[in-house]
mmCIF file of C-alpha atoms in Angstrom:
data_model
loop_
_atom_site.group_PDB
_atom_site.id
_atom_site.type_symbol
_atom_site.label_atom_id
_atom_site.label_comp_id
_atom_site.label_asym_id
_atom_site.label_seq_id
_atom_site.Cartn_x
_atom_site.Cartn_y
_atom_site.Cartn_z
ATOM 1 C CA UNK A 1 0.000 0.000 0.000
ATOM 2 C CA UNK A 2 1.634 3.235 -1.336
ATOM 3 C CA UNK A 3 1.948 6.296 1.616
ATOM 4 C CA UNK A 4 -0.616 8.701 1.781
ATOM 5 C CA UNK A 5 1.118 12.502 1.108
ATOM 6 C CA UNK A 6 0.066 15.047 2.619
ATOM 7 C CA UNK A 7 -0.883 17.793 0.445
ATOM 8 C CA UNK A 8 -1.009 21.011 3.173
ATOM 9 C CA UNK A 9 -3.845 23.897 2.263
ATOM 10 C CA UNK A 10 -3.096 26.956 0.689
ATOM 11 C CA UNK A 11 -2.230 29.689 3.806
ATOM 12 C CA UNK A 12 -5.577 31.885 4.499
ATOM 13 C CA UNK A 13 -5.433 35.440 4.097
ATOM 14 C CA UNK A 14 -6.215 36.765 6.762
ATOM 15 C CA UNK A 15 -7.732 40.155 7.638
ATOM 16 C CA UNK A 16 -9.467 42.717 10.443
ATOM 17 C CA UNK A 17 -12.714 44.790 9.918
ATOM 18 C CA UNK A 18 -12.803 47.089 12.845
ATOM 19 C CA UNK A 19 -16.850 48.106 13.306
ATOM 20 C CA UNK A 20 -18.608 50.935 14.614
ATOM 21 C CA UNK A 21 -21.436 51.186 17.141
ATOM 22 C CA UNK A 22 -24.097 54.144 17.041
ATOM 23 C CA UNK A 23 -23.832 56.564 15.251
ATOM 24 C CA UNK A 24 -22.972 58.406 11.808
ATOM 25 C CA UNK A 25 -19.341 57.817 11.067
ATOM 26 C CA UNK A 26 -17.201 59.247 8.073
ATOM 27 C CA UNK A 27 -13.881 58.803 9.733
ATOM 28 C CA UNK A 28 -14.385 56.512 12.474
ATOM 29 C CA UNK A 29 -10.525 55.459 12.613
ATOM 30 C CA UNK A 30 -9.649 58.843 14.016
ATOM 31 C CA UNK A 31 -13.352 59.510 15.632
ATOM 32 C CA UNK A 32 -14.824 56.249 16.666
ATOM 33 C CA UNK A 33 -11.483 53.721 17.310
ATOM 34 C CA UNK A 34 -7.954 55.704 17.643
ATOM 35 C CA UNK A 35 -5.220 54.647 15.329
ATOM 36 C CA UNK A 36 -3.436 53.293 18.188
ATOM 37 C CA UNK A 37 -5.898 50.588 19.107
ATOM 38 C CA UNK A 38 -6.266 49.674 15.325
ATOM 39 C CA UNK A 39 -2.694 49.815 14.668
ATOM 40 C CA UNK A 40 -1.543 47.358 17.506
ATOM 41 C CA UNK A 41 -4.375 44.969 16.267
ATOM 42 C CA UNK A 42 -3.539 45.104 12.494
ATOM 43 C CA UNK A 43 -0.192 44.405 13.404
ATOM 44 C CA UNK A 44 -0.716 40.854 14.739
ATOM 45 C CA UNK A 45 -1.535 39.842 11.033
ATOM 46 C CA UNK A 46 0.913 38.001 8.272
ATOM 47 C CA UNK A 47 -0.094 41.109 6.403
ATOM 48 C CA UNK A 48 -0.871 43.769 8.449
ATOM 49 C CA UNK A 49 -2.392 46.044 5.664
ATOM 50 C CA UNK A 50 -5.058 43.660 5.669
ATOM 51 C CA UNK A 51 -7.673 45.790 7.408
ATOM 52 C CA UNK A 52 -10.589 48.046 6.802
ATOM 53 C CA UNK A 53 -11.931 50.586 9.547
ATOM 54 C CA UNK A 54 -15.970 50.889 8.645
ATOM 55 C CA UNK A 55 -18.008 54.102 8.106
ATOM 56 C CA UNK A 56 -21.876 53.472 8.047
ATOM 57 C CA UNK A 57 -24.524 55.315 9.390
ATOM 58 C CA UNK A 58 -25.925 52.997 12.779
ATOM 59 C CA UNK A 59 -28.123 55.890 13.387
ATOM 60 C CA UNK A 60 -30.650 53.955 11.472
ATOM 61 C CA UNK A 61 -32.179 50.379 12.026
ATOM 62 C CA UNK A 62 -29.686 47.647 11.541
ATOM 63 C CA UNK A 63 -30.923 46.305 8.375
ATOM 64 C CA UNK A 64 -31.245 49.232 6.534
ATOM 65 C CA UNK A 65 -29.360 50.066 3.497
ATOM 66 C CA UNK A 66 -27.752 52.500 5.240
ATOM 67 C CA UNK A 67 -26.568 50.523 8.216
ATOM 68 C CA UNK A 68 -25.882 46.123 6.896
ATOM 69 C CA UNK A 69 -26.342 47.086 3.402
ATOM 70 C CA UNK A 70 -23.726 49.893 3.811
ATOM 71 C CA UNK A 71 -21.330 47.125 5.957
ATOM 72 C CA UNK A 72 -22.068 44.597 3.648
ATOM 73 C CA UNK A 73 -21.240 46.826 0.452
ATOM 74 C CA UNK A 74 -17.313 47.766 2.710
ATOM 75 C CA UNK A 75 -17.117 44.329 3.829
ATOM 76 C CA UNK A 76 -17.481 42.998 0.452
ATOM 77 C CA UNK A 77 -15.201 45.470 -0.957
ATOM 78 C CA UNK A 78 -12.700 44.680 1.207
ATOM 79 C CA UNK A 79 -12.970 40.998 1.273
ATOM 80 C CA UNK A 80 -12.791 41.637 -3.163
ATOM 81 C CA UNK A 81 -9.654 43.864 -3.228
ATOM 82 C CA UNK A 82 -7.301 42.457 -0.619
ATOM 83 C CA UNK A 83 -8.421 39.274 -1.629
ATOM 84 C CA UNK A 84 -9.551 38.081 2.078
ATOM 85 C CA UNK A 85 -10.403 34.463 2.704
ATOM 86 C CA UNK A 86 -10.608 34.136 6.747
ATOM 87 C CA UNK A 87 -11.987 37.164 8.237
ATOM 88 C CA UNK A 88 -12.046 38.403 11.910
ATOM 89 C CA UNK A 89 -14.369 41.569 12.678
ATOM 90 C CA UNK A 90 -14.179 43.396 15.978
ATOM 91 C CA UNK A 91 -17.564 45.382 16.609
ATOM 92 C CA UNK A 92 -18.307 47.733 19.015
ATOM 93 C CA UNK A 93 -21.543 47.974 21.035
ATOM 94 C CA UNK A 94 -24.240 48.489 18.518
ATOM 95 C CA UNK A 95 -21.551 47.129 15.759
ATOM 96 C CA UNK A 96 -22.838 43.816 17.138
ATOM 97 C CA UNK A 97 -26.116 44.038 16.259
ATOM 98 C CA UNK A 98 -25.888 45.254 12.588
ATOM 99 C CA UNK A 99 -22.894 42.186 12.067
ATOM 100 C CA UNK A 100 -25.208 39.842 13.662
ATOM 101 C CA UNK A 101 -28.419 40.866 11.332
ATOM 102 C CA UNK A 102 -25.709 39.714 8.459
ATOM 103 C CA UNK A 103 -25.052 36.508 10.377
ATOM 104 C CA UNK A 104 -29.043 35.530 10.739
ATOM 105 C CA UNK A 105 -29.964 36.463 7.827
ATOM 106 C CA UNK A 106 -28.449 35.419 5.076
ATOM 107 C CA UNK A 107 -31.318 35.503 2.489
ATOM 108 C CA UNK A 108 -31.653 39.174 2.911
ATOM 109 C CA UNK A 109 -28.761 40.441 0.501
ATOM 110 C CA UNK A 110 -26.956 38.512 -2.179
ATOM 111 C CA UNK A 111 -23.844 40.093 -0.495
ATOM 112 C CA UNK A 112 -24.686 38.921 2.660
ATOM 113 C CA UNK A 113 -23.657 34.723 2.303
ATOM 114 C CA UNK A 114 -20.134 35.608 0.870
ATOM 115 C CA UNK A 115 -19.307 37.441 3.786
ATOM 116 C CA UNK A 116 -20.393 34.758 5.984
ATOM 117 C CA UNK A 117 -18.324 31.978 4.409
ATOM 118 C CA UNK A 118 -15.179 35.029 4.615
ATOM 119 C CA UNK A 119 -16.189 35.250 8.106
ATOM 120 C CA UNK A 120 -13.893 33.966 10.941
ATOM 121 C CA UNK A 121 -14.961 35.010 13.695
ATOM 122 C CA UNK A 122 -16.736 38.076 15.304
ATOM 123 C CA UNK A 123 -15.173 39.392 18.391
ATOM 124 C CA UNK A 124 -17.746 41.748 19.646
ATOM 125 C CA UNK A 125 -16.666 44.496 22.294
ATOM 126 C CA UNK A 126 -19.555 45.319 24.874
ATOM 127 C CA UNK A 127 -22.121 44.315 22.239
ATOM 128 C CA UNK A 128 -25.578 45.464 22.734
ATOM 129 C CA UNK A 129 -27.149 42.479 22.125
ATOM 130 C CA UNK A 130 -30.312 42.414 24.939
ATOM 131 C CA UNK A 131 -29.972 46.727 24.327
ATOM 132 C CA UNK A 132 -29.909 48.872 27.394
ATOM 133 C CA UNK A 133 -32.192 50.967 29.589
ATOM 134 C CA UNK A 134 -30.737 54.036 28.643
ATOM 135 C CA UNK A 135 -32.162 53.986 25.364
ATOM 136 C CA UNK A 136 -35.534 53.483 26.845
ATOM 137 C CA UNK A 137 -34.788 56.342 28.842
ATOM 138 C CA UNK A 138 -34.194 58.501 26.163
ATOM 139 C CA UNK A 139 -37.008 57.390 24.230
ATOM 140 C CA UNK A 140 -39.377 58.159 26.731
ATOM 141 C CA UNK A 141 -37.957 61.307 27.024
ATOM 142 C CA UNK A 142 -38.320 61.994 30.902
ATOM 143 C CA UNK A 143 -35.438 64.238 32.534
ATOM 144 C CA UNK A 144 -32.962 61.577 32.472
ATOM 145 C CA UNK A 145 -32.437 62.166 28.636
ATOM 146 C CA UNK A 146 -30.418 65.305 28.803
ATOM 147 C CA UNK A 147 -27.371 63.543 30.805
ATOM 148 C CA UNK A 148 -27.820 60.486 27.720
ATOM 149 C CA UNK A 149 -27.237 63.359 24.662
ATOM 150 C CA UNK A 150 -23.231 62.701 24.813
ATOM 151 C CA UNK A 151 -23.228 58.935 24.791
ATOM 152 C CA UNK A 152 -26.211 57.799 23.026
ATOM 153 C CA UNK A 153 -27.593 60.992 20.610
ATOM 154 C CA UNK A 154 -31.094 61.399 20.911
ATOM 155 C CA UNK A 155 -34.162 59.496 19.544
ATOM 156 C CA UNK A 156 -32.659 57.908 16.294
ATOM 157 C CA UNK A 157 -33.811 54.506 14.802
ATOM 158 C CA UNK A 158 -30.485 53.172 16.568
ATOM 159 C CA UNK A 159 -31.473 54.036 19.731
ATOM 160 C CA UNK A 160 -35.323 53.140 19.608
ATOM 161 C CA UNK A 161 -34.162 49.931 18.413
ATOM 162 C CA UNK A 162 -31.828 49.326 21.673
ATOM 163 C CA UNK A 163 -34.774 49.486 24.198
ATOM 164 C CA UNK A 164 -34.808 46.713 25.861
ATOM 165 C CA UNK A 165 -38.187 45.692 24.599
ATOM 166 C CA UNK A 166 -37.481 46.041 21.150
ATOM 167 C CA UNK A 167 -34.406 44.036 21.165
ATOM 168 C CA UNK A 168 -35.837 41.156 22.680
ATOM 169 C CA UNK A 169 -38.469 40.855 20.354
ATOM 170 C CA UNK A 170 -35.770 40.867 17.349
ATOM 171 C CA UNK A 171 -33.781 38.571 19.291
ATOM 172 C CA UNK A 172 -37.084 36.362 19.289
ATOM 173 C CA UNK A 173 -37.591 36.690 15.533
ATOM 174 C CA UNK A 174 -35.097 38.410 13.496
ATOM 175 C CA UNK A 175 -31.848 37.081 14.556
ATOM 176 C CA UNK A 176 -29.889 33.971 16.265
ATOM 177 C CA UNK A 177 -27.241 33.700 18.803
ATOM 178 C CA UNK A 178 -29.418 34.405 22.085
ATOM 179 C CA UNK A 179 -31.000 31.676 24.427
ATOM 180 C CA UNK A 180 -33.335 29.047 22.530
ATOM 181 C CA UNK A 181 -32.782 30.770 19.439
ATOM 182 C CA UNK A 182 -30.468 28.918 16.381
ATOM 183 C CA UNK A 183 -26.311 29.271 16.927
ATOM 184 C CA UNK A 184 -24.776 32.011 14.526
ATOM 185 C CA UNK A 185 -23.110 30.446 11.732
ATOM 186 C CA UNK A 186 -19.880 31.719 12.829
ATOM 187 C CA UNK A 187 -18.499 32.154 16.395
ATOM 188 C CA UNK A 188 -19.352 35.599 18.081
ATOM 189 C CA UNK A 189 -17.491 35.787 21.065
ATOM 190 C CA UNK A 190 -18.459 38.582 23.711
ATOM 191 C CA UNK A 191 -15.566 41.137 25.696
ATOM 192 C CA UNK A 192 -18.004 42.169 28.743
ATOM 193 C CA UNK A 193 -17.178 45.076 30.524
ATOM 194 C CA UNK A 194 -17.830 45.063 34.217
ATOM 195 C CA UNK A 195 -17.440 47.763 35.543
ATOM 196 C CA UNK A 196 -16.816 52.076 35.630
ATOM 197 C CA UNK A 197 -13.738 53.229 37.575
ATOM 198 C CA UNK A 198 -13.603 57.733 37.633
ATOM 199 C CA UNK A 199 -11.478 58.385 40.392
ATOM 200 C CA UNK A 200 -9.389 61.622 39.950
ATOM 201 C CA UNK A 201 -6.503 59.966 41.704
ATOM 202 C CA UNK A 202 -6.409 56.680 39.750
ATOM 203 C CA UNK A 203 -4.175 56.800 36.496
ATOM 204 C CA UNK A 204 -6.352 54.568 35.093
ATOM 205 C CA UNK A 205 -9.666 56.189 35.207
ATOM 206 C CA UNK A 206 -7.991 58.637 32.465
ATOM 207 C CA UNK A 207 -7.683 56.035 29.841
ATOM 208 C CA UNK A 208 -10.149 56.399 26.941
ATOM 209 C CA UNK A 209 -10.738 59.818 28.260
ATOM 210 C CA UNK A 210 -11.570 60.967 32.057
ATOM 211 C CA UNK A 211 -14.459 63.279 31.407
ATOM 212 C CA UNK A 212 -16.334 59.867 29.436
ATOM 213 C CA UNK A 213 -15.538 57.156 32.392
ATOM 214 C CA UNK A 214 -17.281 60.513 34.928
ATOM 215 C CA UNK A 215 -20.357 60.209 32.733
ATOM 216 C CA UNK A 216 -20.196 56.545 32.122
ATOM 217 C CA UNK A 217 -20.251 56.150 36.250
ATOM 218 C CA UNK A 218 -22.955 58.744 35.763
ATOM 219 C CA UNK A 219 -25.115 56.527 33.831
ATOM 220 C CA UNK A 220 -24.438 53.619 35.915
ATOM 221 C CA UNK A 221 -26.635 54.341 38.590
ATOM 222 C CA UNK A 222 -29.594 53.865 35.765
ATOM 223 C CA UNK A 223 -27.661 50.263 35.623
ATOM 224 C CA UNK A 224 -27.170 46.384 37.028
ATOM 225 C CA UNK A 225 -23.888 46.637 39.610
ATOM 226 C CA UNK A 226 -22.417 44.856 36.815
ATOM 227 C CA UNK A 227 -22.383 46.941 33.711
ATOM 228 C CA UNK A 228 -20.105 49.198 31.645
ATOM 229 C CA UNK A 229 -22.033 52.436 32.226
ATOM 230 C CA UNK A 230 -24.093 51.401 29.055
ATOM 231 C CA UNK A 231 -24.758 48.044 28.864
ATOM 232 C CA UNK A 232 -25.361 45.794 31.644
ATOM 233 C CA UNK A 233 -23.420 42.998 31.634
ATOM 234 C CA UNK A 234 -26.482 40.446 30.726
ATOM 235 C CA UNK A 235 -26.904 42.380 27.457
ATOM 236 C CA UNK A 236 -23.203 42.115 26.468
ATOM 237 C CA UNK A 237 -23.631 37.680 27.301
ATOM 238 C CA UNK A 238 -26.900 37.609 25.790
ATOM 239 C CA UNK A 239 -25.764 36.215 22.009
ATOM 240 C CA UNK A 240 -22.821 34.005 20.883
ATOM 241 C CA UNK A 241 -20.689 33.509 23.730
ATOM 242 C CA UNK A 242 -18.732 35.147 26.382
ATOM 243 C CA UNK A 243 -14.609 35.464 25.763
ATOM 244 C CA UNK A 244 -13.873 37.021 28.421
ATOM 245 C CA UNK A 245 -15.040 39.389 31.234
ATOM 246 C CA UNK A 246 -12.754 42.274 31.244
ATOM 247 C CA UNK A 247 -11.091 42.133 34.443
ATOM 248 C CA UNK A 248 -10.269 38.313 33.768
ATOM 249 C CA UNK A 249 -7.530 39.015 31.201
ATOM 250 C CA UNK A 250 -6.917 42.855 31.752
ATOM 251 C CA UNK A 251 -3.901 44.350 32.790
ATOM 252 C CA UNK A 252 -4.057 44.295 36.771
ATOM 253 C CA UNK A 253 -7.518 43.042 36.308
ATOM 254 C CA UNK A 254 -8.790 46.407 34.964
ATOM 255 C CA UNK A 255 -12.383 46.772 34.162
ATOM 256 C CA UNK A 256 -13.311 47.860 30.821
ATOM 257 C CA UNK A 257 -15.899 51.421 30.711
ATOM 258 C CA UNK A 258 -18.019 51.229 27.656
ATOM 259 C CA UNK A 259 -15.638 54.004 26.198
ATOM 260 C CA UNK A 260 -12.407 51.870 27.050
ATOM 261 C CA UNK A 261 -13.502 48.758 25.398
ATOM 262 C CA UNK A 262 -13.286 50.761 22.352
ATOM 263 C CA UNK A 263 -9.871 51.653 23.276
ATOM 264 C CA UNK A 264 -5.806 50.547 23.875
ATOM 265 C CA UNK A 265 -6.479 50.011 27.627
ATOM 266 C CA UNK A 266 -4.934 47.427 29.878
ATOM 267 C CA UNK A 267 -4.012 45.629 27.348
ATOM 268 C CA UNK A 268 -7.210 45.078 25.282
ATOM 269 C CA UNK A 269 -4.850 46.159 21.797
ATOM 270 C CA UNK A 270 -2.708 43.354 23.040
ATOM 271 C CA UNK A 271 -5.379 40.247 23.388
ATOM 272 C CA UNK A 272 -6.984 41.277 20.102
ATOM 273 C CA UNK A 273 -3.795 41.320 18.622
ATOM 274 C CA UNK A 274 -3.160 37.663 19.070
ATOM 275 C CA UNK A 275 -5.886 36.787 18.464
ATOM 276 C CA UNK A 276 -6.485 37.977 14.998
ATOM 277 C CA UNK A 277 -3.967 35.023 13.649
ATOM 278 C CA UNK A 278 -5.251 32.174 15.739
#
């Protein structure tokens, strides 16, 4: 019997999508992310100009044109002109949602099953996935709203679609990844942030910017004891599955704010880094 050869695979090419949460971006590298954060990450790629930053508007529902169709049309470019066959996209907060509506629905958009076979992995960074009571906050417009103007904007399709409500009932019917619901076709894997630390005195409250973590400790009061100042930490673990909570793999066991998670903070650039290879 003659030996069996083997005949080894053709090396992946591997690249990073870096996506957005709320809001109307045009330059989110430099508004949204910070080149430092994207750069570190990039870097732990054969070929780190493999990498695309997204700018959508996630002002508006998550299956608009304007929000997937507008990801799907950057994702597909990118995946068509560096030639990317193994995919990993980071997503921030509301990112989540609009990657999973790609993910769960794959009928919707001829783009949409393409992306999902170029698809890793999704490593989603305090994803909104059950929403948060700070958009129903705003939405119902009492006197809490004002303090929510700098973090969430004010009563935009994104943010009436993060009530709490409203997100379960999509979870229920429009997408998959939360409890008795189908798996995602492709892993998404939750960062959960714990926790808001603002003290004037503590270096590390100054990361990601001090003034933000003050409001995000702010908005925690509205919140679960565990929560990032946005999101309690049941609506980060509600789809795919949890990485890691913050303080588990952090630098000195740092908790990540909902700004910081966006952010080169205790060492968040560093995990993702690996990771992006593996």
């Amino acid at each position: 019997m003659g030996l069996m050869l083997a005949v080894p695979q053709a090396q992946a090419n591997r690249g990073v999508a870096f996506v957005h949460g709320t809001g109307k971006q045009t330059d989110a590298l430099n508004n949204y992310w910070e080149p430092a954060i994207v750069n570190t990450v990039r870097a732990g790629l054969p070929n780190s100009a493999n990498y695309v930053v997204i700018n959508c508007d996630f002002e508006k529902y998550m299956w608009t044109s304007e929000a997937a169709g507008c990801l799907a049309s950057q994702l597909t470019s990118f995946i068509n002109t560096r030639g990317i066959t193994s995919m990993t996209v980071i997503t921030h907060s509301n990112g989540g949602n609009v990657m999973r509506w790609i993910l769960s629905n794959p009928t919707w958009d001829s783009r949409y099953p393409n992306i999902i076979a170029k698809t890793r992995k999704v490593n989603a960074l305090a994803p909104s996935s059950a929403g948060t009571p700070l958009a129903d906050a705003v939405m119902n417009g009492n006197t809490f709203e004002q303090s929510l103007g700098w973090l969430l904007g004010y009563k935009s399709d994104a943010v009436r679609m993060q009530q709490v409500s409203w997100m379960a009932t999509y979870n229920a019917n429009n997408l998959y990844g939360t409890a008795g619901r189908p798996a995602l076709p492709k892993p998404f894997r939750a960062v959960v942030g714990t926790e808001v630390e603002s003290s004037p005195f503590d270096s590390d409250s100054y990361c990601g910017g001090y003034a933000s973590n003050v409001g995000l400790e702010a908005t925690q009061n509205w919140l679960n004891s565990c929560s990032d100042g946005f999101l309690n930490c049941t609506s980060q673990s509600a789809a795919g599955s949890i990485w890691f909570r913050d303080t588990s793999r952090t630098r000195d066991a740092e908790p990540l704010s909902h700004g910081q998670s966006r952010r080169n903070c205790f060492n968040l650039d560093t995990i993702l880094r690996a990771d992006v290879n593996l």
